[in-house]
Amino acid sequence: MQGTTEALGAPTILVNNAGMVGPIGRLLDCDPADWARNVTVNLLGAYAVLRAVLPGMVEAGGGTVVNVSSGAAENVYEGWSAYCAGKAGLAMLTRSLHLEYGGQGIRAFGFRPGTVDTGMQGEIRASGINPVSQMPREAHAPPEHPARVIAWLCGPEAQDLLGEELSIRDPELRRRVGLPVGGQS
């Protein structure tokens, strides 16, 4: 990180998008090491990257952090205990970041992209657990929609939403970003 910062300057935008859904299964059916790995990727990974980037952002006078969360941070889904727990923790990390560093120019957002047509959805479909696995592929948003929201959050138009956990399903957010209203995709 230090070599990159020396060559390019301090990062001004961080999008914490690393994530995994597995292990998919009921609590007692999941291997504890796999469960811990999920929380490590979804929560501790975001924290580690934030710790690496935040000092440079603060020193430079500010920056934007978008933590890619999930509706699973607030709504429980059968077979996703690790994913739900990790994403709920990530939502609290976003709020903590806003509380502690918002006054130093750090713009923090949590973003819930909904179900997006990515490889993760294939893993979910294969599990057959919970209603999300039954959704047809065409019901998932194209990756371009969440990408547009994330880019918009990094601009000045989102200033009134700092520290919030935002959902792509929110019609007002969709309108502001320029996405079709009345559907996820």
mmCIF file of C-alpha atoms in Angstrom:
data_model
loop_
_atom_site.group_PDB
_atom_site.id
_atom_site.type_symbol
_atom_site.label_atom_id
_atom_site.label_comp_id
_atom_site.label_asym_id
_atom_site.label_seq_id
_atom_site.Cartn_x
_atom_site.Cartn_y
_atom_site.Cartn_z
ATOM 1 C CA MET A 1 0.000 0.000 0.000
ATOM 2 C CA GLN A 2 2.798 2.434 0.850
ATOM 3 C CA GLY A 3 4.406 2.099 -2.582
ATOM 4 C CA THR A 4 1.082 2.692 -4.302
ATOM 5 C CA THR A 5 0.376 5.729 -2.146
ATOM 6 C CA GLU A 6 3.834 7.130 -2.857
ATOM 7 C CA ALA A 7 3.349 6.674 -6.603
ATOM 8 C CA LEU A 8 -0.293 7.773 -6.921
ATOM 9 C CA GLY A 9 -1.111 9.686 -3.752
ATOM 10 C CA ALA A 10 -3.612 8.786 -1.062
ATOM 11 C CA PRO A 11 -6.768 7.018 -2.237
ATOM 12 C CA THR A 12 -9.820 9.249 -2.356
ATOM 13 C CA ILE A 13 -12.372 6.464 -2.900
ATOM 14 C CA LEU A 14 -12.654 3.028 -1.343
ATOM 15 C CA VAL A 15 -15.335 0.572 -2.443
ATOM 16 C CA ASN A 16 -15.333 -2.394 -0.058
ATOM 17 C CA ASN A 17 -16.969 -4.953 -2.344
ATOM 18 C CA ALA A 18 -15.292 -8.232 -1.434
ATOM 19 C CA GLY A 19 -17.849 -10.727 -0.264
ATOM 20 C CA MET A 20 -18.943 -14.326 -0.173
ATOM 21 C CA VAL A 21 -22.232 -16.018 0.700
ATOM 22 C CA GLY A 22 -21.080 -19.522 1.709
ATOM 23 C CA PRO A 23 -21.247 -21.616 3.684
ATOM 24 C CA ILE A 24 -24.904 -22.019 2.840
ATOM 25 C CA GLY A 25 -26.628 -24.282 5.328
ATOM 26 C CA ARG A 26 -28.286 -24.421 8.684
ATOM 27 C CA LEU A 27 -26.127 -23.416 11.668
ATOM 28 C CA LEU A 28 -25.305 -26.926 12.818
ATOM 29 C CA ASP A 29 -24.620 -28.089 9.261
ATOM 30 C CA CYS A 30 -21.927 -25.458 8.636
ATOM 31 C CA ASP A 31 -18.291 -26.100 9.364
ATOM 32 C CA PRO A 32 -17.166 -23.552 11.993
ATOM 33 C CA ALA A 33 -14.004 -22.756 10.020
ATOM 34 C CA ASP A 34 -16.070 -22.004 6.882
ATOM 35 C CA TRP A 35 -18.460 -19.872 8.941
ATOM 36 C CA ALA A 36 -15.530 -17.901 10.394
ATOM 37 C CA ARG A 37 -13.993 -17.506 6.921
ATOM 38 C CA ASN A 38 -17.212 -15.872 5.696
ATOM 39 C CA VAL A 39 -17.232 -13.340 8.523
ATOM 40 C CA THR A 40 -13.511 -12.778 7.977
ATOM 41 C CA VAL A 41 -14.047 -11.917 4.306
ATOM 42 C CA ASN A 42 -17.293 -9.957 4.678
ATOM 43 C CA LEU A 43 -16.447 -7.976 7.808
ATOM 44 C CA LEU A 44 -12.823 -8.266 8.868
ATOM 45 C CA GLY A 45 -11.597 -7.940 5.277
ATOM 46 C CA ALA A 46 -13.457 -4.647 4.890
ATOM 47 C CA TYR A 47 -12.063 -3.480 8.229
ATOM 48 C CA ALA A 48 -8.493 -4.388 7.206
ATOM 49 C CA VAL A 49 -8.708 -2.500 3.917
ATOM 50 C CA LEU A 50 -10.305 0.459 5.673
ATOM 51 C CA ARG A 51 -7.470 0.509 8.228
ATOM 52 C CA ALA A 52 -4.943 0.553 5.395
ATOM 53 C CA VAL A 53 -6.640 3.366 3.443
ATOM 54 C CA LEU A 54 -8.159 5.574 6.147
ATOM 55 C CA PRO A 55 -4.954 7.222 7.440
ATOM 56 C CA GLY A 56 -4.111 8.536 3.963
ATOM 57 C CA MET A 57 -7.649 9.781 3.427
ATOM 58 C CA VAL A 58 -7.654 11.592 6.765
ATOM 59 C CA GLU A 59 -4.232 13.104 6.095
ATOM 60 C CA ALA A 60 -5.395 14.278 2.641
ATOM 61 C CA GLY A 61 -8.474 15.917 4.164
ATOM 62 C CA GLY A 62 -11.125 13.396 3.168
ATOM 63 C CA GLY A 63 -12.377 10.632 0.964
ATOM 64 C CA THR A 64 -15.378 8.445 0.219
ATOM 65 C CA VAL A 65 -15.944 4.904 1.502
ATOM 66 C CA VAL A 66 -18.738 2.744 0.103
ATOM 67 C CA ASN A 67 -19.184 -0.519 1.983
ATOM 68 C CA VAL A 68 -21.195 -2.926 -0.161
ATOM 69 C CA SER A 69 -23.669 -4.410 2.261
ATOM 70 C CA SER A 70 -26.800 -6.486 1.736
ATOM 71 C CA GLY A 71 -30.443 -6.675 2.663
ATOM 72 C CA ALA A 72 -29.219 -9.680 4.641
ATOM 73 C CA ALA A 73 -27.708 -7.180 7.098
ATOM 74 C CA GLU A 74 -31.249 -6.520 8.301
ATOM 75 C CA ASN A 75 -33.326 -9.464 7.067
ATOM 76 C CA VAL A 76 -32.485 -13.006 8.059
ATOM 77 C CA TYR A 77 -32.408 -15.734 5.401
ATOM 78 C CA GLU A 78 -32.388 -19.441 6.121
ATOM 79 C CA GLY A 79 -28.984 -20.968 5.502
ATOM 80 C CA TRP A 80 -27.137 -17.657 5.464
ATOM 81 C CA SER A 81 -26.270 -17.159 9.150
ATOM 82 C CA ALA A 82 -22.632 -16.262 8.487
ATOM 83 C CA TYR A 83 -23.473 -13.948 5.586
ATOM 84 C CA CYS A 84 -26.215 -12.176 7.541
ATOM 85 C CA ALA A 85 -23.964 -11.761 10.589
ATOM 86 C CA GLY A 86 -21.025 -10.447 8.558
ATOM 87 C CA LYS A 87 -23.125 -7.976 6.584
ATOM 88 C CA ALA A 88 -24.873 -6.747 9.757
ATOM 89 C CA GLY A 89 -21.425 -6.117 11.221
ATOM 90 C CA LEU A 90 -20.409 -4.270 8.067
ATOM 91 C CA ALA A 91 -23.457 -2.000 8.428
ATOM 92 C CA MET A 92 -22.332 -1.116 11.959
ATOM 93 C CA LEU A 93 -18.779 -0.548 10.718
ATOM 94 C CA THR A 94 -20.173 1.992 8.229
ATOM 95 C CA ARG A 95 -22.079 3.810 10.938
ATOM 96 C CA SER A 96 -19.018 3.789 13.220
ATOM 97 C CA LEU A 97 -16.846 5.185 10.429
ATOM 98 C CA HIS A 98 -19.312 8.006 9.831
ATOM 99 C CA LEU A 99 -19.566 8.810 13.542
ATOM 100 C CA GLU A 100 -15.831 8.754 14.183
ATOM 101 C CA TYR A 101 -14.411 10.256 10.971
ATOM 102 C CA GLY A 102 -17.235 12.153 9.275
ATOM 103 C CA GLY A 103 -15.976 15.345 10.872
ATOM 104 C CA GLN A 104 -12.591 14.773 9.225
ATOM 105 C CA GLY A 105 -13.988 14.681 5.708
ATOM 106 C CA ILE A 106 -14.608 10.950 5.432
ATOM 107 C CA ARG A 107 -17.853 10.283 3.568
ATOM 108 C CA ALA A 108 -19.184 6.844 4.542
ATOM 109 C CA PHE A 109 -22.040 4.941 2.933
ATOM 110 C CA GLY A 110 -23.400 1.428 3.193
ATOM 111 C CA PHE A 111 -24.938 0.233 -0.061
ATOM 112 C CA ARG A 112 -27.296 -2.706 -0.522
ATOM 113 C CA PRO A 113 -27.265 -3.608 -4.225
ATOM 114 C CA GLY A 114 -30.036 -6.209 -4.000
ATOM 115 C CA THR A 115 -29.683 -9.419 -5.926
ATOM 116 C CA VAL A 116 -27.292 -8.889 -8.810
ATOM 117 C CA ASP A 117 -26.610 -11.249 -11.691
ATOM 118 C CA THR A 118 -23.143 -12.387 -10.579
ATOM 119 C CA GLY A 119 -21.430 -15.691 -9.882
ATOM 120 C CA MET A 120 -22.631 -15.543 -6.284
ATOM 121 C CA GLN A 121 -26.203 -16.002 -7.541
ATOM 122 C CA GLY A 122 -25.190 -19.279 -9.182
ATOM 123 C CA GLU A 123 -23.983 -20.567 -5.814
ATOM 124 C CA ILE A 124 -27.230 -19.430 -4.199
ATOM 125 C CA ARG A 125 -29.389 -21.087 -6.909
ATOM 126 C CA ALA A 126 -27.454 -24.341 -6.543
ATOM 127 C CA SER A 127 -28.145 -24.423 -2.793
ATOM 128 C CA GLY A 128 -31.924 -24.516 -3.178
ATOM 129 C CA ILE A 129 -32.185 -22.959 0.295
ATOM 130 C CA ASN A 130 -34.504 -19.978 0.929
ATOM 131 C CA PRO A 131 -36.564 -17.987 -1.587
ATOM 132 C CA VAL A 132 -33.581 -16.152 -3.071
ATOM 133 C CA SER A 133 -32.355 -19.448 -4.551
ATOM 134 C CA GLN A 134 -35.655 -19.809 -6.398
ATOM 135 C CA MET A 135 -35.453 -16.454 -8.175
ATOM 136 C CA PRO A 136 -35.042 -16.723 -11.946
ATOM 137 C CA ARG A 137 -31.831 -15.263 -13.306
ATOM 138 C CA GLU A 138 -33.671 -12.504 -15.174
ATOM 139 C CA ALA A 139 -35.079 -11.220 -11.853
ATOM 140 C CA HIS A 140 -31.588 -10.121 -10.751
ATOM 141 C CA ALA A 141 -30.263 -6.654 -11.506
ATOM 142 C CA PRO A 142 -27.533 -6.246 -14.090
ATOM 143 C CA PRO A 143 -24.175 -5.293 -12.527
ATOM 144 C CA GLU A 144 -24.338 -1.910 -14.269
ATOM 145 C CA HIS A 145 -27.139 -0.700 -11.969
ATOM 146 C CA PRO A 146 -25.273 -1.042 -8.665
ATOM 147 C CA ALA A 147 -22.154 0.329 -10.368
ATOM 148 C CA ARG A 148 -24.090 3.485 -11.312
ATOM 149 C CA VAL A 149 -25.265 3.924 -7.722
ATOM 150 C CA ILE A 150 -21.756 3.484 -6.333
ATOM 151 C CA ALA A 151 -20.337 6.030 -8.787
ATOM 152 C CA TRP A 152 -23.136 8.453 -7.846
ATOM 153 C CA LEU A 153 -22.428 8.000 -4.121
ATOM 154 C CA CYS A 154 -18.849 9.097 -4.758
ATOM 155 C CA GLY A 155 -20.066 12.465 -6.048
ATOM 156 C CA PRO A 156 -21.426 15.524 -4.248
ATOM 157 C CA GLU A 157 -25.110 14.735 -4.943
ATOM 158 C CA ALA A 158 -25.152 12.127 -2.160
ATOM 159 C CA GLN A 159 -23.937 14.450 0.602
ATOM 160 C CA ASP A 160 -27.293 14.346 2.439
ATOM 161 C CA LEU A 161 -27.066 10.542 2.748
ATOM 162 C CA LEU A 162 -23.777 10.302 4.654
ATOM 163 C CA GLY A 163 -23.595 7.468 7.171
ATOM 164 C CA GLU A 164 -26.710 5.812 5.761
ATOM 165 C CA GLU A 165 -27.318 2.230 4.722
ATOM 166 C CA LEU A 166 -28.881 2.666 1.275
ATOM 167 C CA SER A 167 -30.852 0.159 -0.766
ATOM 168 C CA ILE A 168 -31.067 0.015 -4.541
ATOM 169 C CA ARG A 169 -34.728 -0.870 -4.007
ATOM 170 C CA ASP A 170 -35.466 2.600 -2.610
ATOM 171 C CA PRO A 171 -37.484 4.417 -5.311
ATOM 172 C CA GLU A 172 -36.165 7.843 -4.260
ATOM 173 C CA LEU A 173 -32.528 6.698 -4.518
ATOM 174 C CA ARG A 174 -33.244 5.126 -7.917
ATOM 175 C CA ARG A 175 -34.836 8.366 -9.122
ATOM 176 C CA ARG A 176 -31.899 10.456 -7.944
ATOM 177 C CA VAL A 177 -29.379 8.150 -9.617
ATOM 178 C CA GLY A 178 -31.389 7.916 -12.845
ATOM 179 C CA LEU A 179 -32.344 4.236 -12.644
ATOM 180 C CA PRO A 180 -35.794 3.002 -13.632
ATOM 181 C CA VAL A 181 -38.225 3.268 -10.707
ATOM 182 C CA GLY A 182 -40.630 0.430 -9.965
ATOM 183 C CA GLY A 183 -38.229 -2.497 -10.111
ATOM 184 C CA GLN A 184 -34.855 -3.665 -9.008
ATOM 185 C CA SER A 185 -33.300 -3.888 -12.439
#
